[in-house]
CSV table of C-alpha atoms in Angstrom, one decimal:
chain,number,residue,atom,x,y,z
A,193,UNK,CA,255.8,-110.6,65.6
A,194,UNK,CA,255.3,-114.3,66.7
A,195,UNK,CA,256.2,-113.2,70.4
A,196,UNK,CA,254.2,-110.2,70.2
A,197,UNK,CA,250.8,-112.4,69.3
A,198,UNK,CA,252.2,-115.5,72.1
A,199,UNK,CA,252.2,-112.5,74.4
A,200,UNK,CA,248.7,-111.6,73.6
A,201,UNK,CA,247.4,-114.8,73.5
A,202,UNK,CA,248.8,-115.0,77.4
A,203,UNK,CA,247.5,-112.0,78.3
A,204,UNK,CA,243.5,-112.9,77.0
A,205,UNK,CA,244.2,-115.9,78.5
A,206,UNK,CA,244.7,-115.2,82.4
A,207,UNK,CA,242.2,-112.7,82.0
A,208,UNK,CA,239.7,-115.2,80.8
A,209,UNK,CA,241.0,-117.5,83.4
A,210,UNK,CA,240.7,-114.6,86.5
A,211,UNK,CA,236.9,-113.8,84.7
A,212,UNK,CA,235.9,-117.8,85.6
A,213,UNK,CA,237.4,-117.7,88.7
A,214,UNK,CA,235.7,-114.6,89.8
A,215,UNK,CA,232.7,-116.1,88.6
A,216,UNK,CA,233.3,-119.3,90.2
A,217,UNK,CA,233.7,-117.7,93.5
A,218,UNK,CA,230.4,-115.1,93.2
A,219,UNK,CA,228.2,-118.7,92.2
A,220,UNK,CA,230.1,-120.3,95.2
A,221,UNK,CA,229.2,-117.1,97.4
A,222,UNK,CA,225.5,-117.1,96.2
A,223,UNK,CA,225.4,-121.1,96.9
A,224,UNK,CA,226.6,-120.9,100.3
A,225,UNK,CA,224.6,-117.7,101.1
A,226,UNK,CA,221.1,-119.3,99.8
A,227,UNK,CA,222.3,-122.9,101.8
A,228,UNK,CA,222.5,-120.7,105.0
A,229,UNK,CA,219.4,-118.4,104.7
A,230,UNK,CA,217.3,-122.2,103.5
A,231,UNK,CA,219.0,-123.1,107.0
A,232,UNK,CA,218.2,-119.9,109.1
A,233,UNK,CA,214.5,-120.3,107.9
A,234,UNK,CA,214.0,-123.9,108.5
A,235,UNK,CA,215.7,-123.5,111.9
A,236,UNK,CA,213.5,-120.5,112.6
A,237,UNK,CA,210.2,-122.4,111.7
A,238,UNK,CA,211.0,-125.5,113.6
A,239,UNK,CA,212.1,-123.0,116.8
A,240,UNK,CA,208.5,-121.4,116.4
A,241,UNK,CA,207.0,-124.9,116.1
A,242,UNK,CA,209.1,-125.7,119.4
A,243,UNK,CA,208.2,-122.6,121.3
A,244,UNK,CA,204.5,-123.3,120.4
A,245,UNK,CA,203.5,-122.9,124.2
A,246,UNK,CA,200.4,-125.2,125.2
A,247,UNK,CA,198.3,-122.0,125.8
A,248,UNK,CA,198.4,-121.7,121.7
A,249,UNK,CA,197.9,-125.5,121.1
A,250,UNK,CA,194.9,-125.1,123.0
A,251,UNK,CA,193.4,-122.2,121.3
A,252,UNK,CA,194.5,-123.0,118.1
A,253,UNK,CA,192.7,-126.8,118.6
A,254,UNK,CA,189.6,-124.7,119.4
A,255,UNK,CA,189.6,-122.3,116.9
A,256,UNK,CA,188.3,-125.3,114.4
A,257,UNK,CA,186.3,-126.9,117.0
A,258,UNK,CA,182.2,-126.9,116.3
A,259,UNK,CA,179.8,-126.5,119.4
A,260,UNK,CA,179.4,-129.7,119.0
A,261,UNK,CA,182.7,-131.1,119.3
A,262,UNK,CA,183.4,-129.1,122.2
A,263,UNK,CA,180.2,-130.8,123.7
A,264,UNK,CA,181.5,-134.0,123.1
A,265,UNK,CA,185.2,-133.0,124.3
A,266,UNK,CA,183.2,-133.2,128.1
A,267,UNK,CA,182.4,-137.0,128.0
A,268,UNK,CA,184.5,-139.5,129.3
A,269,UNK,CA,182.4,-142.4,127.7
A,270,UNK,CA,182.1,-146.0,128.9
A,271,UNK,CA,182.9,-148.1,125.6
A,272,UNK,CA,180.0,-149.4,123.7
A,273,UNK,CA,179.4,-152.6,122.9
A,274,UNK,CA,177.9,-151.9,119.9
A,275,UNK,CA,178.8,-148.4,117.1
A,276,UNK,CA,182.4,-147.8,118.5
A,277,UNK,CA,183.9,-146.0,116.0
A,278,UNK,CA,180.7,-144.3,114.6
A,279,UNK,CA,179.7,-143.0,118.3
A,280,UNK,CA,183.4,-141.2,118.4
A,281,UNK,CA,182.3,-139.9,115.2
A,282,UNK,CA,178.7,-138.8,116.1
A,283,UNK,CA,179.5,-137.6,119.1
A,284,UNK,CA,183.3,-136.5,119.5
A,285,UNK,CA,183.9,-138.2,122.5
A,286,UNK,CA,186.6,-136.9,124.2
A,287,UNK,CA,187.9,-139.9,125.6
A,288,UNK,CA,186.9,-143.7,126.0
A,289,UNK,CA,186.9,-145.6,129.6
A,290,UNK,CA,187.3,-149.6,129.5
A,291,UNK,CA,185.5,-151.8,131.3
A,292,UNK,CA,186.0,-155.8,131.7
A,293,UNK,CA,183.9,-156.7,128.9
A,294,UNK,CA,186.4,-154.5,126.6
A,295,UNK,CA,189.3,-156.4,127.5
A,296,UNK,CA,187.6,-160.1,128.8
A,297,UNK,CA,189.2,-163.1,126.3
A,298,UNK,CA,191.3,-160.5,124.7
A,299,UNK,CA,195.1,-160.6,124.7
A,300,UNK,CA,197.3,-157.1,124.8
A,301,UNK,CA,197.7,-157.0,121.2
A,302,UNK,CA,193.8,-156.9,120.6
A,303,UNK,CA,193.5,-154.4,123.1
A,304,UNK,CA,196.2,-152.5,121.9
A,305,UNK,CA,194.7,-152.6,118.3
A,306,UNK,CA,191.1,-151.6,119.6
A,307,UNK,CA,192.8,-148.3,121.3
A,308,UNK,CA,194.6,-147.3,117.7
A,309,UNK,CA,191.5,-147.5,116.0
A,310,UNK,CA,189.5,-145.5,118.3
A,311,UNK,CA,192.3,-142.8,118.2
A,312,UNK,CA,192.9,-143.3,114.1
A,313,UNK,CA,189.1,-142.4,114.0
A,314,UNK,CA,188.6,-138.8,116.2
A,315,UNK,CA,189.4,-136.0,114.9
A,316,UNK,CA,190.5,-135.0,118.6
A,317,UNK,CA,193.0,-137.5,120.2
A,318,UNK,CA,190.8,-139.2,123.1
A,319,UNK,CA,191.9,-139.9,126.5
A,320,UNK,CA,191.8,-143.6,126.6
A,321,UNK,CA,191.3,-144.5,130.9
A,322,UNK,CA,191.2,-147.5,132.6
A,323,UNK,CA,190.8,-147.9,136.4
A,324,UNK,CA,193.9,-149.4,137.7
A,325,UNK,CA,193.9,-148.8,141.0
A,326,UNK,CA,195.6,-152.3,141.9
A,327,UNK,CA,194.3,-155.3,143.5
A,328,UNK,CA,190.3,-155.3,143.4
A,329,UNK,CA,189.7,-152.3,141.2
A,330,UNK,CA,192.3,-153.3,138.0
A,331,UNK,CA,190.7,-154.0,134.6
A,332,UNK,CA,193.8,-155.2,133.2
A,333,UNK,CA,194.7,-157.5,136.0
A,334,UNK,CA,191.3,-159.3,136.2
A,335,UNK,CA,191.1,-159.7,132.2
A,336,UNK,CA,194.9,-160.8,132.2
A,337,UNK,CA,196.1,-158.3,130.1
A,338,UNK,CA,199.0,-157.3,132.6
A,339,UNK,CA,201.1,-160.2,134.5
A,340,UNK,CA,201.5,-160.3,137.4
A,341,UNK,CA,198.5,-158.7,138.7
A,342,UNK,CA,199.0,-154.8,139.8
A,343,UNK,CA,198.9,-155.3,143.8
A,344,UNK,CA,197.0,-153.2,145.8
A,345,UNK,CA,198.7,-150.5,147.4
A,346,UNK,CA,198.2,-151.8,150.8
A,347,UNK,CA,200.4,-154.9,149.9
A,348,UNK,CA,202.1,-153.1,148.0
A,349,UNK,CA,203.3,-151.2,151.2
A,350,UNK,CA,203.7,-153.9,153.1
A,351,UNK,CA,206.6,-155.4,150.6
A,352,UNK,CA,208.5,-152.6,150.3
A,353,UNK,CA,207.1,-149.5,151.4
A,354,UNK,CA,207.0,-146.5,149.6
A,355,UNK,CA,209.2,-147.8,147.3
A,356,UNK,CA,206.9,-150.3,146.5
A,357,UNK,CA,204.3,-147.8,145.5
A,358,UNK,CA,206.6,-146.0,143.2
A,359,UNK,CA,207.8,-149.0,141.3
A,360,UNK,CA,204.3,-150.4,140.6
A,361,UNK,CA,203.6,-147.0,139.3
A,362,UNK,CA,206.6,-147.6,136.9
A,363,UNK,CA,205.5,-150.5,136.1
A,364,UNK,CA,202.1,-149.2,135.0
A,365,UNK,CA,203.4,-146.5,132.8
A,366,UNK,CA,205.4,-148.9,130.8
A,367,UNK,CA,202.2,-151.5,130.4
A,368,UNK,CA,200.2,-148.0,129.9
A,369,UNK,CA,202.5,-146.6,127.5
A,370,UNK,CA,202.4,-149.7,125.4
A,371,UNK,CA,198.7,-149.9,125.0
A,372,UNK,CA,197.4,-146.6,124.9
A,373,UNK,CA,196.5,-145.8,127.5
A,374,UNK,CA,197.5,-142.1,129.4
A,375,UNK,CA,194.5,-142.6,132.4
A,376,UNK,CA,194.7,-144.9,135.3
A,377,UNK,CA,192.0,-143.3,137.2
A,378,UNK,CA,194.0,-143.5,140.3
A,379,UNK,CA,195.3,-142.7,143.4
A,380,UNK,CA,192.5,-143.3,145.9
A,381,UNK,CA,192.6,-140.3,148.3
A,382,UNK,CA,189.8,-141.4,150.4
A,383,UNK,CA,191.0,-142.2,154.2
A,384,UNK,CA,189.6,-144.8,155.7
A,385,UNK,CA,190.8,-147.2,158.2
A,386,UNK,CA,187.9,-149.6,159.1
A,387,UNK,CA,188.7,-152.9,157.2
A,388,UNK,CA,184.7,-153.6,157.1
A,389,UNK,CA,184.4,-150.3,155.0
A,390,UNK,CA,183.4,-150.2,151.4
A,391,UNK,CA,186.3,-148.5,150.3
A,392,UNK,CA,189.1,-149.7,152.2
A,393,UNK,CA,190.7,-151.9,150.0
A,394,UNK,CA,191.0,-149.3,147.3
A,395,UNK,CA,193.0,-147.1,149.4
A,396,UNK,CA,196.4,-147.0,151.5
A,397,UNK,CA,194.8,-148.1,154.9
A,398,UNK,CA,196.1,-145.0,156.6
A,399,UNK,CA,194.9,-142.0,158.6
A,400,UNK,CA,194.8,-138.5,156.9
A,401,UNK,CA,199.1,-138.0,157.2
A,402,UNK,CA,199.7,-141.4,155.7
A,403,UNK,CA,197.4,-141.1,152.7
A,404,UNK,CA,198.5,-137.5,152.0
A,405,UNK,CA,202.0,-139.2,151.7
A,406,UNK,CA,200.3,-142.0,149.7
A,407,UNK,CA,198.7,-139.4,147.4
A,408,UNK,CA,201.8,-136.9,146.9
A,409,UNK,CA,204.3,-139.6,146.0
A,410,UNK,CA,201.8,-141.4,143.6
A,411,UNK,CA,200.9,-138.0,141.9
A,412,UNK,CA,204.3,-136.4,141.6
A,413,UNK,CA,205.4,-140.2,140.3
A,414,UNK,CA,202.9,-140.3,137.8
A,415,UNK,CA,203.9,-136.7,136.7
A,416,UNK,CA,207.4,-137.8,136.0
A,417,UNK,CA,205.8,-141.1,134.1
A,418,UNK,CA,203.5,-138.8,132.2
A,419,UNK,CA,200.0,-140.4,133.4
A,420,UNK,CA,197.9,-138.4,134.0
A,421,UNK,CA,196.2,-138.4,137.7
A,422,UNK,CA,192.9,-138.7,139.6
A,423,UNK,CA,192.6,-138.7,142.9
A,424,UNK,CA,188.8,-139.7,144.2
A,425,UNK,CA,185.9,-139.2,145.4
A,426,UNK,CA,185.8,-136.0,147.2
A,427,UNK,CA,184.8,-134.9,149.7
A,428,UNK,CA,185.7,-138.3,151.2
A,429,UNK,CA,184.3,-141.6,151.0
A,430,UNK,CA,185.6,-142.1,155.4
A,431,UNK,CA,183.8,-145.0,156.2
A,432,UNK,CA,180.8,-144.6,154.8
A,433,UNK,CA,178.2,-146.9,152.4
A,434,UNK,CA,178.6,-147.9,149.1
A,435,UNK,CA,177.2,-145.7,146.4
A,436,UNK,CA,177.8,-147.7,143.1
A,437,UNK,CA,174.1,-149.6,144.9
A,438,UNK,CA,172.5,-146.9,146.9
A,439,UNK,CA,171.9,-143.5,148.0
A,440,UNK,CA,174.3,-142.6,150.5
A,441,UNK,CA,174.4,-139.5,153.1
A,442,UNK,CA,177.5,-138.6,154.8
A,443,UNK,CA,176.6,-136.8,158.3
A,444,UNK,CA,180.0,-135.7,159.7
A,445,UNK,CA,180.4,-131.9,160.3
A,446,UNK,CA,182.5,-129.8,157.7
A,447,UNK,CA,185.1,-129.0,160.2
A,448,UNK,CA,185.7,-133.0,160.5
A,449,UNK,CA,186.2,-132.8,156.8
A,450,UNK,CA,188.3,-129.9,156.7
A,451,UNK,CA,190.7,-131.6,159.4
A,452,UNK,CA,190.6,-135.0,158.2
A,453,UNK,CA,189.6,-136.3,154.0
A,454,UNK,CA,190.5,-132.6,152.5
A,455,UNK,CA,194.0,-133.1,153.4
A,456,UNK,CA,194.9,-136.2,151.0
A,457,UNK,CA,193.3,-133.6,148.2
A,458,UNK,CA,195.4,-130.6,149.3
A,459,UNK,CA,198.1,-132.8,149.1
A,460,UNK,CA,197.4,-134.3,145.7
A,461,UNK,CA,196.7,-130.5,144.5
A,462,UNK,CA,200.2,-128.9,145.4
A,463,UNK,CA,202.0,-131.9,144.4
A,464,UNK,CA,200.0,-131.1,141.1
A,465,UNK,CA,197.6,-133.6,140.3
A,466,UNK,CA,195.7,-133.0,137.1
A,467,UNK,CA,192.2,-133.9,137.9
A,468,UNK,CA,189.3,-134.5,140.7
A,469,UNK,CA,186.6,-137.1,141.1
A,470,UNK,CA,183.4,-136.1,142.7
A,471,UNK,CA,181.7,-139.4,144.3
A,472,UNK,CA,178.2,-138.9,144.1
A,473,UNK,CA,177.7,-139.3,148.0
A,474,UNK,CA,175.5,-136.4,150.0
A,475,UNK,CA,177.1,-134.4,152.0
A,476,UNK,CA,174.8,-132.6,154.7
A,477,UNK,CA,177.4,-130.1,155.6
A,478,UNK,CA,178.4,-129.1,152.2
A,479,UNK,CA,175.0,-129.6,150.5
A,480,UNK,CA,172.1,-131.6,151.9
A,481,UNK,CA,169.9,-131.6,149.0
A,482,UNK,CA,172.0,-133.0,146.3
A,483,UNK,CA,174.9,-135.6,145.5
A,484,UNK,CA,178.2,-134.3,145.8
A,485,UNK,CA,178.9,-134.5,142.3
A,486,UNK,CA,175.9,-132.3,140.9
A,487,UNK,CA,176.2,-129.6,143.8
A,488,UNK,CA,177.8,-126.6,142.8
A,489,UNK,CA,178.5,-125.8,146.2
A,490,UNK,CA,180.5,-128.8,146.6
A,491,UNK,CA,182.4,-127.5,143.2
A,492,UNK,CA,183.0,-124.3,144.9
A,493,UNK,CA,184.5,-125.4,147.6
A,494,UNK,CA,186.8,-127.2,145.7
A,495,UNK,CA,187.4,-124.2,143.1
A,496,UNK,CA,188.0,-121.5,146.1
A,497,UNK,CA,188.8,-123.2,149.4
A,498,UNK,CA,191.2,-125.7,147.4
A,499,UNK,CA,192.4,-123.6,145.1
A,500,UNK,CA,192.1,-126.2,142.7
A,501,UNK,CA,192.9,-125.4,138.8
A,502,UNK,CA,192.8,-128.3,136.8
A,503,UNK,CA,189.9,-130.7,135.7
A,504,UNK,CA,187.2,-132.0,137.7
A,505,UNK,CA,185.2,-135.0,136.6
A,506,UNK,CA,182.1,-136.8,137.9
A,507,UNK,CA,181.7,-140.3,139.2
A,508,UNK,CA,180.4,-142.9,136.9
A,509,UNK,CA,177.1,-141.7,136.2
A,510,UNK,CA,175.1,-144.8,136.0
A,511,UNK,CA,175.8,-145.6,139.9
A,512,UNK,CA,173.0,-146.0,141.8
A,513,UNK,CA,173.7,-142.9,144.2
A,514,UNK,CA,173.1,-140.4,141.5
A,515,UNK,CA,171.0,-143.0,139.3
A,516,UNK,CA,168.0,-143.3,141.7
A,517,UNK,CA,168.2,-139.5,142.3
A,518,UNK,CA,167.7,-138.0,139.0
A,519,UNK,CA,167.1,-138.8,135.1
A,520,UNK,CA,170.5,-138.8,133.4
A,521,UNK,CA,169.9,-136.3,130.7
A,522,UNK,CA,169.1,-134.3,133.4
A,523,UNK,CA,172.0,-135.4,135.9
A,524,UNK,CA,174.6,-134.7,132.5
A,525,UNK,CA,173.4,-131.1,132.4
A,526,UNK,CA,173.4,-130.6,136.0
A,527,UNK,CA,177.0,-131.5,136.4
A,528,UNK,CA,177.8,-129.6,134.2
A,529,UNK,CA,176.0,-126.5,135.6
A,530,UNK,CA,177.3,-127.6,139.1
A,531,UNK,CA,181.0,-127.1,137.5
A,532,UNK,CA,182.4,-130.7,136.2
A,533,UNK,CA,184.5,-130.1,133.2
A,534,UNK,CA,183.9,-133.7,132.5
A,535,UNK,CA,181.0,-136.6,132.8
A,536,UNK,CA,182.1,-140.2,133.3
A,537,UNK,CA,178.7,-141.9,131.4
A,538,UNK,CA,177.4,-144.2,129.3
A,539,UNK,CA,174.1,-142.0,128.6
A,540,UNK,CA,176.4,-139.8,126.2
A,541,UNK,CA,173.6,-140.2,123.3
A,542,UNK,CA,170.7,-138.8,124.8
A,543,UNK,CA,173.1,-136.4,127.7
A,544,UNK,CA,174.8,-134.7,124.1
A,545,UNK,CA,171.6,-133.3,122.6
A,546,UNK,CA,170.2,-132.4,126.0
A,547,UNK,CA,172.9,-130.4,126.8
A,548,UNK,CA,173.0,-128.5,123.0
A,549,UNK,CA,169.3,-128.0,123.7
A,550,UNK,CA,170.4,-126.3,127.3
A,551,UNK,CA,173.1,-124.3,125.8
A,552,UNK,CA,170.3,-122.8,122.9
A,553,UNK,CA,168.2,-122.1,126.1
A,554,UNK,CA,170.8,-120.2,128.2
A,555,UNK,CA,171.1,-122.8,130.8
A,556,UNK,CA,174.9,-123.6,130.6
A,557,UNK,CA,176.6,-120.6,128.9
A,558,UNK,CA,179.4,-121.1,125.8
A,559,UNK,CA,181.7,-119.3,128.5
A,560,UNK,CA,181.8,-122.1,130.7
A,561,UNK,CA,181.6,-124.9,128.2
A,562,UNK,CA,184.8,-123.3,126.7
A,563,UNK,CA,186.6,-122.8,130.3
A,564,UNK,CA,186.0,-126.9,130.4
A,565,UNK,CA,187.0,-127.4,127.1
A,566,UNK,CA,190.4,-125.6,127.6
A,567,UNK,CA,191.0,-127.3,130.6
A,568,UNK,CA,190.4,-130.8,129.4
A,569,UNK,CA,192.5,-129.7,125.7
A,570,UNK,CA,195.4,-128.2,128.2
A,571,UNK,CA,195.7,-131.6,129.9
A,572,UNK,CA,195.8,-133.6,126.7
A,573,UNK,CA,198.1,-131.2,125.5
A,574,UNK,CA,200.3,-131.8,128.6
A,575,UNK,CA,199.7,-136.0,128.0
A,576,UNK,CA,201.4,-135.4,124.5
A,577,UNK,CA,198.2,-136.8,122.9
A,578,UNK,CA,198.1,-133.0,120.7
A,579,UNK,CA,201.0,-132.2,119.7
């Protein structure tokens, strides 16, 4: 009897013990399943998130973007001295350009600080551009905010070559990366080779092969540094007067132009540059009633003979050579209609409403206002600055 009920006692037993067990396993099974699907989702979001291509950060930027803001995505505005954060604010800038007095007495962490508020404060990340051409035309060299001085590339050549040029490049990114700042407003593509000229100092110092070297290595450089690139003033500065003081014409047949200050630009376009200056110079073959960088035949030539994708931008727009010519609200809207996707200006206040105003009117259509905007969000897209 007492064996019978050990027995059966066992029995209950191990079958309570295989019930557990079962249990155990199923609760371990269901564990381990809902661990796997939590990682198959999380790996799936973040592989969606990763595949985003720029195309859809672009649109999906727009999509919450007023007129408005896609107005103010087209200026590239000279910092004011007064209302810095609120004018970002007013009039969605889409991007800053220092001058000296932004930087003059300041050290790099000041600078630094300045940028980071201006970007804490858009609801669009800004560019943030500086020229830094080297020698003469370098903000951050003349205000001490960089040391050494950035040379200019044609010392920078004579050291050591085209290395030279590429280092200093490096060198920029780094100082560039550190601030803020994703613009440098450079290469210079014009060719000249008369040391009296107004622009030579800016440029290589080379004939039309020599800066079309100059202009593909600094590009496809900057590429790899993630800067982005400008190469100016098209069609060509050559030899000619200085505009930033005057009116200046440029007589030389198109054919000269064609053969000799286009070919630093088609080089700078296949090696993939991401944007063109216009210099505000007129050009009697292209267009002999207005500055280059308000003729729309000028823009079409660089659109369908160039075969040129990315952003175009204007001079600054308080220079004398487009200044004298015409009013700036009217020069901002102009541009525009010419085909700039963006306006380099310090006029942004009154420029902004003028161009709603045109817009209401039917004088710039929505179409091409977003064609700009998409092309300027692409690039920032490309600069990491929207994620």
């Amino acid at each position: 009897m007492k064996k019978s009920i050990v027995m059966s006692l066992l029995i209950l037993s191990a079958v309570f013990l295989l019930a557990a067990c079962g249990n155990s396993e199923k609760k371990t099974s269901e564990t381990s399943n809902s661990v796997r699907s939590t990682e198959s989702t999380k790996q799936t979001i973040e592989t969606k998130k990763g595949t985003m291509s720029v195309k859809e950060k672009v649109d999906q930027t727009m999509e919450k973007m007023t007129l408005e803001e896609k107005v103010g995505q087209l200026f590239m505005a000279r910092v004011p001295e007064q209302n810095q954060i609120a004018d970002i604010q007013n009039f969605h800038l889409g991007g800053y350009l220092l001058f000296d007095r932004d930087m003059e007495g300041k050290g790099q962490a000041e600078v630094k600080q300045a940028i980071a508020d201006y970007q804490a404060n858009s609801k669009t990340p800004m560019f943030i551009g500086s020229d830094e051409e080297g020698g003469t035309v370098s903000r951050l060299s003349r205000n001490q905010i960089v040391s050494p001085a950035f040379e200019s590339p044609q010392d920078l050549y004579k050291k050591n070559g085209w290395d030279g040029i590429k280092q200093e490049i490096d060198r920029k990114a780094q100082v560039f990366g550190e601030l803020g700042i994703q613009l440098g407003m450079f290469p210079d593509a014009d060719v000249s080779t008369d040391p009296e000229s107004f622009i030579y100092d800016r440029t290589i110092g080379m004939d039309a092969a020599g800066t079309s070297h100059y202009v593909k290595l600094s590009v496809e450089e900057m590429k790899k540094q993630k800067i982005g690139s400008t190469i100016k003033h098209f069609p060509g500065y050559g030899n000619n007067r200085d505009s930033h003081v005057e009116i200046v014409t440029d007589d030389r047949p198109l054919d000269e132009l064609r053969k000799n200050d286009f070919l630093p630009f088609e080089a700078g376009i296949k090696a993939g540059v991401d944007s063109i200056m216009v210099s505000h110079n007129i050009v009697n073959a292209i267009d002999a009633d207005r500055p280059a960088s308000i003729s729309k035949p000028v823009h079409d030539l660089i659109r369908n003979e160039l075969d040129f994708t990315g952003v175009i931008m204007t001079d600054d727009m308080d220079m004398a050579g487009l200044a004298n010519f015409i009013s700036q609200e009217e020069a901002g809207l102009q541009a525009l209609q010419a085909g700039n996707d963006m306006i380099l200006s310090s006029s942004y206040s009154t420029q902004i409403p003028y161009i709603l105003d045109a817009i209401k009117k039917g004088e710039y259509s929505e179409e091409q206002l977003n064609h700009s905007v998409e092309r300027l969000l692409m690039w920032k897209v490309e600069l990491g600055l929207i994620k």
